[in-house]
Amino acid sequence: MSVSYIRHPGFNPGSKVPHEQPAVGVRPVGSRIKSGMTAVIVALLLATPALADSNLPPARYANTQLRDPAKEQQARALMATLRCLVCQGQAISDSDAEMAGDMRSLVRTRIAAGESPKQIRDSLIASYGEYVTYDPPFNALTAPLWLLPLILIGIGAWLARGLFRRQRS
Amino acid sequence: MKRSAVWLPLLGFALVFAVVAMALVRPADRTVRSAMIGKPLPTFSLAAMVPGKPGLGSAVFTQGQPRLLNVFASWCVPCIAEAPMLMRLKRMGVPIEAVAIRDTPAAVQAFLARNGDPYGRIGNDRESSVQLALGSSGVPETFVIDGKGRIVLQHVGDIRDGDVPEILAALEKAR
């Protein structure tokens, strides 16, 4: 998914930048319909996408692997757990957004410089909060996230037990 | 089992329905806010973006005067929209420094010539590294930094007429 990270008025993260709408006035249907259609087609051909990304090429390590396969693997594993902040439902390893490319480059550069994945993740959490990671640590806020499935399984087991008993008797 | 228990599934459904309806009527705020508010500005040093104007280092922000740090780009449309507001803040005597994201000198020069130049310094953030350290997730964003280099406010999106008082108040409080 390629999205820009410009904040448009009425900014809606995750949505693509709208293309320019051709200006078409409301006209009475009838004899003018043909010229109207031509106008629409011409306008559609002339319309260009709104400028949304920079003109610079992707960052050094955005789409380039590290030479050391072990380090590349470490970097990839970390990238899969980091949220793209522009297209919020994707990990940076999956996203085509420019900012995700810059984040991948940052991860690879710092892994190559000898930092551990935990150090890099902690520094991103310091900037953006735990929202940036798809592997949230266990704390008071995330406790329901981790415990609720266990509780639901418990309730299910209890219900199943009741049902089986009734059948046997 | 009591007879009233018959209503429990319906109650459960109503609960789920209410949650979904609420989310439809009032969608969640998806704005990514920086976790750096109240914390010291990360240390950085960026080269100059345009000739004749110095680059930007974090040291400038610890000289005692509150400043604005504007994250912008020449390729960003809402940055044009907020340019008049930044010019107004500059005329009020607010020092404004900038970080230009993924940009070229020529493009930034053209942008400043067209929309006005409110900046004292502009740092060249070619790979968004300072932006990522700030906890910023797009352009434009504006941070209020107090005189000791602490981040006190983040404004996400273009500064509009109605946002100016909040920024001025934060600057006044940071004095």
GROMACS .gro file of C-alpha atoms in nm:
model
  344
    1MET     CA    1   0.000   0.000   0.000
    2SER     CA    2   0.153   0.328  -0.104
    3VAL     CA    3   0.029   0.620   0.097
    4SER     CA    4   0.169   0.959   0.172
    5TYR     CA    5   0.226   1.100   0.512
    6ILE     CA    6   0.116   1.449   0.440
    7ARG     CA    7  -0.161   1.569   0.662
    8HIS     CA    8  -0.431   1.687   0.434
    9PRO     CA    9  -0.710   1.896   0.574
   10GLY     CA   10  -0.950   1.635   0.700
   11PHE     CA   11  -0.652   1.403   0.731
   12ASN     CA   12  -0.754   1.040   0.727
   13PRO     CA   13  -0.463   0.809   0.799
   14GLY     CA   14  -0.453   0.503   0.584
   15SER     CA   15  -0.655   0.649   0.305
   16LYS     CA   16  -0.502   0.734  -0.025
   17VAL     CA   17  -0.467   1.090  -0.135
   18PRO     CA   18  -0.776   1.170  -0.340
   19HIS     CA   19  -0.726   1.245  -0.702
   20GLU     CA   20  -0.834   1.579  -0.828
   21GLN     CA   21  -1.198   1.575  -0.908
   22PRO     CA   22  -1.270   1.712  -1.251
   23ALA     CA   23  -1.488   2.018  -1.228
   24VAL     CA   24  -1.814   1.932  -1.398
   25GLY     CA   25  -2.111   2.162  -1.369
   26VAL     CA   26  -2.463   2.025  -1.340
   27ARG     CA   27  -2.630   2.056  -1.676
   28PRO     CA   28  -2.970   1.956  -1.806
   29VAL     CA   29  -2.961   1.607  -1.952
   30GLY     CA   30  -3.022   1.607  -2.325
   31SER     CA   31  -2.845   1.759  -2.622
   32ARG     CA   32  -2.545   1.862  -2.414
   33ILE     CA   33  -2.480   1.514  -2.284
   34LYS     CA   34  -2.222   1.434  -2.550
   35SER     CA   35  -2.014   1.748  -2.498
   36GLY     CA   36  -2.048   1.689  -2.124
   37MET     CA   37  -1.906   1.341  -2.159
   38THR     CA   38  -1.618   1.474  -2.369
   39ALA     CA   39  -1.547   1.736  -2.104
   40VAL     CA   40  -1.544   1.468  -1.834
   41ILE     CA   41  -1.307   1.249  -2.032
   42VAL     CA   42  -1.074   1.541  -2.105
   43ALA     CA   43  -1.080   1.643  -1.738
   44LEU     CA   44  -1.007   1.287  -1.626
   45LEU     CA   45  -0.715   1.267  -1.868
   46LEU     CA   46  -0.575   1.599  -1.747
   47ALA     CA   47  -0.624   1.531  -1.375
   48THR     CA   48  -0.305   1.439  -1.193
   49PRO     CA   49  -0.270   1.286  -0.847
   50ALA     CA   50  -0.207   1.545  -0.576
   51LEU     CA   51   0.161   1.571  -0.489
   52ALA     CA   52   0.199   1.345  -0.190
   53ASP     CA   53   0.549   1.207  -0.167
   54SER     CA   54   0.889   1.367  -0.183
   55ASN     CA   55   1.100   1.348  -0.497
   56LEU     CA   56   1.396   1.194  -0.320
   57PRO     CA   57   1.489   0.829  -0.378
   58PRO     CA   58   1.426   0.585  -0.090
   59ALA     CA   59   1.669   0.596   0.202
   60ARG     CA   60   1.996   0.400   0.179
   61TYR     CA   61   1.873   0.082   0.348
   62ALA     CA   62   1.498   0.115   0.288
   63ASN     CA   63   1.494  -0.161   0.025
   64THR     CA   64   1.851  -0.285   0.041
   65GLN     CA   65   1.950  -0.584   0.251
   66LEU     CA   66   2.243  -0.581   0.487
   67ARG     CA   67   2.548  -0.777   0.370
   68ASP     CA   68   2.558  -0.989   0.684
   69PRO     CA   69   2.269  -1.241   0.661
   70ALA     CA   70   2.252  -1.284   1.039
   71LYS     CA   71   2.211  -0.910   1.091
   72GLU     CA   72   1.961  -0.885   0.805
   73GLN     CA   73   1.755  -1.156   0.973
   74GLN     CA   74   1.763  -0.968   1.304
   75ALA     CA   75   1.657  -0.648   1.129
   76ARG     CA   76   1.370  -0.823   0.947
   77ALA     CA   77   1.241  -0.983   1.264
   78LEU     CA   78   1.232  -0.641   1.429
   79MET     CA   79   1.070  -0.471   1.128
   80ALA     CA   80   0.784  -0.720   1.134
   81THR     CA   81   0.696  -0.602   1.487
   82LEU     CA   82   0.708  -0.228   1.419
   83ARG     CA   83   0.400  -0.037   1.315
   84CYS     CA   84   0.399   0.187   1.011
   85LEU     CA   85   0.281   0.517   1.159
   86VAL     CA   86   0.128   0.638   0.832
   87CYS     CA   87  -0.064   0.327   0.728
   88GLN     CA   88  -0.137   0.220   1.081
   89GLY     CA   89  -0.254  -0.135   1.010
   90GLN     CA   90   0.073  -0.247   0.852
   91ALA     CA   91   0.417  -0.336   0.978
   92ILE     CA   92   0.703  -0.131   0.834
   93SER     CA   93   0.828  -0.445   0.659
   94ASP     CA   94   0.504  -0.459   0.457
   95SER     CA   95   0.452  -0.093   0.381
   96ASP     CA   96   0.544   0.111   0.074
   97ALA     CA   97   0.503   0.441   0.256
   98GLU     CA   98   0.808   0.665   0.245
   99MET     CA   99   0.818   0.692   0.619
  100ALA     CA  100   0.816   0.314   0.658
  101GLY     CA  101   1.115   0.307   0.420
  102ASP     CA  102   1.294   0.557   0.640
  103MET     CA  103   1.214   0.346   0.946
  104ARG     CA  104   1.348   0.031   0.777
  105SER     CA  105   1.663   0.220   0.690
  106LEU     CA  106   1.695   0.336   1.049
  107VAL     CA  107   1.654  -0.021   1.180
  108ARG     CA  108   1.909  -0.165   0.936
  109THR     CA  109   2.161   0.115   0.991
  110ARG     CA  110   2.149   0.075   1.367
  111ILE     CA  111   2.161  -0.306   1.355
  112ALA     CA  112   2.465  -0.279   1.125
  113ALA     CA  113   2.623  -0.040   1.377
  114GLY     CA  114   2.596  -0.313   1.640
  115GLU     CA  115   2.284  -0.213   1.833
  116SER     CA  116   2.052  -0.485   1.960
  117PRO     CA  117   1.692  -0.505   1.832
  118LYS     CA  118   1.572  -0.437   2.186
  119GLN     CA  119   1.769  -0.110   2.203
  120ILE     CA  120   1.619   0.007   1.876
  121ARG     CA  121   1.268  -0.090   1.973
  122ASP     CA  122   1.304   0.082   2.311
  123SER     CA  123   1.420   0.403   2.148
  124LEU     CA  124   1.122   0.401   1.910
  125ILE     CA  125   0.889   0.333   2.204
  126ALA     CA  126   1.049   0.633   2.378
  127SER     CA  127   0.951   0.848   2.078
  128TYR     CA  128   0.608   0.711   1.991
  129GLY     CA  129   0.491   0.511   2.290
  130GLU     CA  130   0.404   0.141   2.289
  131TYR     CA  131   0.168   0.207   1.998
  132VAL     CA  132   0.465   0.169   1.762
  133THR     CA  133   0.517  -0.199   1.842
  134TYR     CA  134   0.295  -0.493   1.749
  135ASP     CA  135   0.444  -0.689   2.037
  136PRO     CA  136   0.318  -0.490   2.334
  137PRO     CA  137   0.477  -0.558   2.673
  138PHE     CA  138   0.259  -0.686   2.958
  139ASN     CA  139   0.145  -0.403   3.186
  140ALA     CA  140  -0.170  -0.268   3.349
  141LEU     CA  141  -0.293  -0.118   3.021
  142THR     CA  142  -0.232  -0.427   2.806
  143ALA     CA  143  -0.334  -0.683   3.069
  144PRO     CA  144  -0.687  -0.733   2.924
  145LEU     CA  145  -0.533  -0.796   2.582
  146TRP     CA  146  -0.327  -1.085   2.716
  147LEU     CA  147  -0.565  -1.219   2.982
  148LEU     CA  148  -0.904  -1.193   2.809
  149PRO     CA  149  -0.841  -1.484   2.568
  150LEU     CA  150  -0.745  -1.707   2.863
  151ILE     CA  151  -1.057  -1.600   3.053
  152LEU     CA  152  -1.277  -1.666   2.747
  153ILE     CA  153  -1.124  -2.012   2.702
  154GLY     CA  154  -1.195  -2.077   3.070
  155ILE     CA  155  -1.561  -1.978   3.030
  156GLY     CA  156  -1.587  -2.196   2.719
  157ALA     CA  157  -1.444  -2.496   2.903
  158TRP     CA  158  -1.686  -2.442   3.190
  159LEU     CA  159  -1.985  -2.423   2.952
  160ALA     CA  160  -1.869  -2.733   2.762
  161ARG     CA  161  -1.830  -2.926   3.085
  162GLY     CA  162  -2.190  -2.840   3.181
  163LEU     CA  163  -2.322  -2.952   2.841
  164PHE     CA  164  -2.135  -3.284   2.841
  165ARG     CA  165  -2.259  -3.363   3.191
  166ARG     CA  166  -2.621  -3.305   3.096
  167GLN     CA  167  -2.590  -3.537   2.795
  168ARG     CA  168  -2.446  -3.821   3.003
  169SER     CA  169  -2.714  -3.817   3.272
  170MET     CA  170  -3.185  -2.149   3.576
  171LYS     CA  171  -3.401  -1.848   3.642
  172ARG     CA  172  -3.646  -1.732   3.378
  173SER     CA  173  -3.481  -1.391   3.352
  174ALA     CA  174  -3.167  -1.560   3.220
  175VAL     CA  175  -3.350  -1.594   2.889
  176TRP     CA  176  -3.276  -1.227   2.829
  177LEU     CA  177  -2.900  -1.261   2.878
  178PRO     CA  178  -2.812  -1.332   2.510
  179LEU     CA  179  -3.022  -1.034   2.397
  180LEU     CA  180  -2.845  -0.819   2.656
  181GLY     CA  181  -2.510  -0.937   2.523
  182PHE     CA  182  -2.616  -0.856   2.168
  183ALA     CA  183  -2.736  -0.510   2.273
  184LEU     CA  184  -2.399  -0.445   2.436
  185VAL     CA  185  -2.203  -0.542   2.124
  186PHE     CA  186  -2.445  -0.340   1.910
  187ALA     CA  187  -2.397  -0.034   2.129
  188VAL     CA  188  -2.017  -0.059   2.107
  189VAL     CA  189  -2.026  -0.091   1.727
  190ALA     CA  190  -2.278   0.193   1.692
  191MET     CA  191  -2.067   0.419   1.912
  192ALA     CA  192  -1.758   0.351   1.703
  193LEU     CA  193  -1.956   0.428   1.386
  194VAL     CA  194  -2.092   0.756   1.520
  195ARG     CA  195  -1.764   0.865   1.676
  196PRO     CA  196  -1.466   0.697   1.509
  197ALA     CA  197  -1.154   0.666   1.720
  198ASP     CA  198  -0.890   0.937   1.694
  199ARG     CA  199  -0.609   0.785   1.488
  200THR     CA  200  -0.367   1.073   1.540
  201VAL     CA  201  -0.027   0.943   1.647
  202ARG     CA  202   0.100   1.161   1.930
  203SER     CA  203   0.461   1.188   2.031
  204ALA     CA  204   0.563   1.028   2.359
  205MET     CA  205   0.832   1.294   2.395
  206ILE     CA  206   0.613   1.565   2.549
  207GLY     CA  207   0.773   1.680   2.876
  208LYS     CA  208   1.100   1.515   2.781
  209PRO     CA  209   1.424   1.675   2.661
  210LEU     CA  210   1.470   1.725   2.289
  211PRO     CA  211   1.684   1.443   2.144
  212THR     CA  212   2.038   1.548   2.060
  213PHE     CA  213   2.085   1.604   1.689
  214SER     CA  214   2.282   1.809   1.442
  215LEU     CA  215   2.156   1.865   1.089
  216ALA     CA  216   2.339   2.026   0.798
  217ALA     CA  217   2.209   2.343   0.635
  218MET     CA  218   1.920   2.293   0.392
  219VAL     CA  219   1.954   2.614   0.191
  220PRO     CA  220   2.260   2.829   0.124
  221GLY     CA  221   2.279   3.142   0.342
  222LYS     CA  222   2.082   2.990   0.629
  223PRO     CA  223   2.244   2.785   0.907
  224GLY     CA  224   2.158   2.421   0.973
  225LEU     CA  225   1.990   2.311   1.293
  226GLY     CA  226   2.132   2.150   1.604
  227SER     CA  227   1.957   2.070   1.931
  228ALA     CA  228   2.199   2.304   2.116
  229VAL     CA  229   2.008   2.612   1.992
  230PHE     CA  230   1.708   2.509   2.200
  231THR     CA  231   1.890   2.527   2.534
  232GLN     CA  232   1.981   2.895   2.511
  233GLY     CA  233   1.702   3.012   2.741
  234GLN     CA  234   1.436   3.130   2.495
  235PRO     CA  235   1.132   2.917   2.405
  236ARG     CA  236   1.123   2.832   2.035
  237LEU     CA  237   0.904   2.661   1.780
  238LEU     CA  238   1.039   2.361   1.594
  239ASN     CA  239   0.847   2.320   1.269
  240VAL     CA  240   0.867   1.991   1.078
  241PHE     CA  241   0.786   2.068   0.714
  242ALA     CA  242   0.858   1.980   0.353
  243SER     CA  243   0.838   2.166   0.024
  244TRP     CA  244   0.632   1.879  -0.122
  245CYS     CA  245   0.365   1.904   0.148
  246VAL     CA  246   0.045   2.085   0.059
  247PRO     CA  247  -0.084   2.166   0.411
  248CYS     CA  248   0.259   2.320   0.481
  249ILE     CA  249   0.162   2.589   0.230
  250ALA     CA  250  -0.165   2.636   0.416
  251GLU     CA  251   0.008   2.696   0.748
  252ALA     CA  252   0.279   2.927   0.607
  253PRO     CA  253   0.079   3.250   0.670
  254MET     CA  254   0.026   3.145   1.033
  255LEU     CA  255   0.399   3.086   1.081
  256MET     CA  256   0.470   3.427   0.925
  257ARG     CA  257   0.224   3.581   1.171
  258LEU     CA  258   0.398   3.409   1.465
  259LYS     CA  259   0.732   3.534   1.333
  260ARG     CA  260   0.603   3.892   1.320
  261MET     CA  261   0.498   3.850   1.685
  262GLY     CA  262   0.863   3.781   1.763
  263VAL     CA  263   0.847   3.403   1.803
  264PRO     CA  264   1.172   3.235   1.698
  265ILE     CA  265   1.093   2.950   1.458
  266GLU     CA  266   1.343   2.681   1.360
  267ALA     CA  267   1.272   2.411   1.105
  268VAL     CA  268   1.350   2.059   1.000
  269ALA     CA  269   1.293   1.994   0.629
  270ILE     CA  270   1.199   1.632   0.558
  271ARG     CA  271   1.333   1.451   0.249
  272ASP     CA  272   1.392   1.766   0.052
  273THR     CA  273   1.630   1.937  -0.189
  274PRO     CA  274   1.782   2.288  -0.153
  275ALA     CA  275   1.628   2.412  -0.477
  276ALA     CA  276   1.279   2.291  -0.383
  277VAL     CA  277   1.298   2.445  -0.035
  278GLN     CA  278   1.426   2.776  -0.177
  279ALA     CA  279   1.136   2.787  -0.421
  280PHE     CA  280   0.892   2.701  -0.140
  281LEU     CA  281   1.027   2.983   0.082
  282ALA     CA  282   1.027   3.234  -0.204
  283ARG     CA  283   0.664   3.155  -0.276
  284ASN     CA  284   0.519   3.115   0.074
  285GLY     CA  285   0.744   3.334   0.289
  286ASP     CA  286   1.037   3.241   0.511
  287PRO     CA  287   0.961   3.241   0.885
  288TYR     CA  288   1.264   3.027   0.978
  289GLY     CA  289   1.584   3.122   1.158
  290ARG     CA  290   1.753   2.791   1.080
  291ILE     CA  291   1.661   2.496   0.859
  292GLY     CA  292   1.811   2.151   0.910
  293ASN     CA  293   1.827   1.895   0.630
  294ASP     CA  294   1.661   1.575   0.753
  295ARG     CA  295   1.719   1.359   0.447
  296GLU     CA  296   1.609   1.025   0.590
  297SER     CA  297   1.358   1.152   0.849
  298SER     CA  298   1.592   1.053   1.134
  299VAL     CA  299   1.522   1.360   1.349
  300GLN     CA  300   1.152   1.332   1.271
  301LEU     CA  301   1.153   0.972   1.399
  302ALA     CA  302   1.346   1.073   1.712
  303LEU     CA  303   1.089   1.347   1.780
  304GLY     CA  304   0.799   1.106   1.762
  305SER     CA  305   0.654   1.293   1.466
  306SER     CA  306   0.457   1.091   1.213
  307GLY     CA  307   0.399   1.332   0.926
  308VAL     CA  308   0.430   1.683   0.792
  309PRO     CA  309   0.351   1.943   0.905
  310GLU     CA  310   0.402   1.919   1.277
  311THR     CA  311   0.512   2.187   1.519
  312PHE     CA  312   0.676   2.145   1.858
  313VAL     CA  313   0.705   2.409   2.130
  314ILE     CA  314   1.043   2.380   2.304
  315ASP     CA  315   1.111   2.567   2.627
  316GLY     CA  316   1.440   2.749   2.695
  317LYS     CA  317   1.599   2.445   2.854
  318GLY     CA  318   1.541   2.221   2.554
  319ARG     CA  319   1.232   2.043   2.688
  320ILE     CA  320   0.942   1.961   2.454
  321VAL     CA  321   0.625   2.112   2.599
  322LEU     CA  322   0.371   2.088   2.317
  323GLN     CA  323   0.317   1.901   1.992
  324HIS     CA  324   0.081   2.039   1.730
  325VAL     CA  325  -0.012   1.775   1.473
  326GLY     CA  326  -0.116   1.902   1.131
  327ASP     CA  327  -0.119   2.251   0.986
  328ILE     CA  328  -0.149   2.544   1.223
  329ARG     CA  329  -0.479   2.721   1.164
  330ASP     CA  330  -0.610   3.052   1.286
  331GLY     CA  331  -0.772   2.893   1.591
  332ASP     CA  332  -0.454   2.709   1.693
  333VAL     CA  333  -0.241   3.022   1.736
  334PRO     CA  334  -0.364   3.113   2.090
  335GLU     CA  335  -0.282   2.763   2.221
  336ILE     CA  336   0.070   2.783   2.079
  337LEU     CA  337   0.123   3.135   2.213
  338ALA     CA  338   0.000   3.025   2.557
  339ALA     CA  339   0.241   2.729   2.557
  340LEU     CA  340   0.528   2.963   2.459
  341GLU     CA  341   0.431   3.208   2.734
  342LYS     CA  342   0.413   2.929   2.992
  343ALA     CA  343   0.753   2.797   2.883
  344ARG     CA  344   0.917   3.135   2.939
   0.00000   0.00000   0.00000
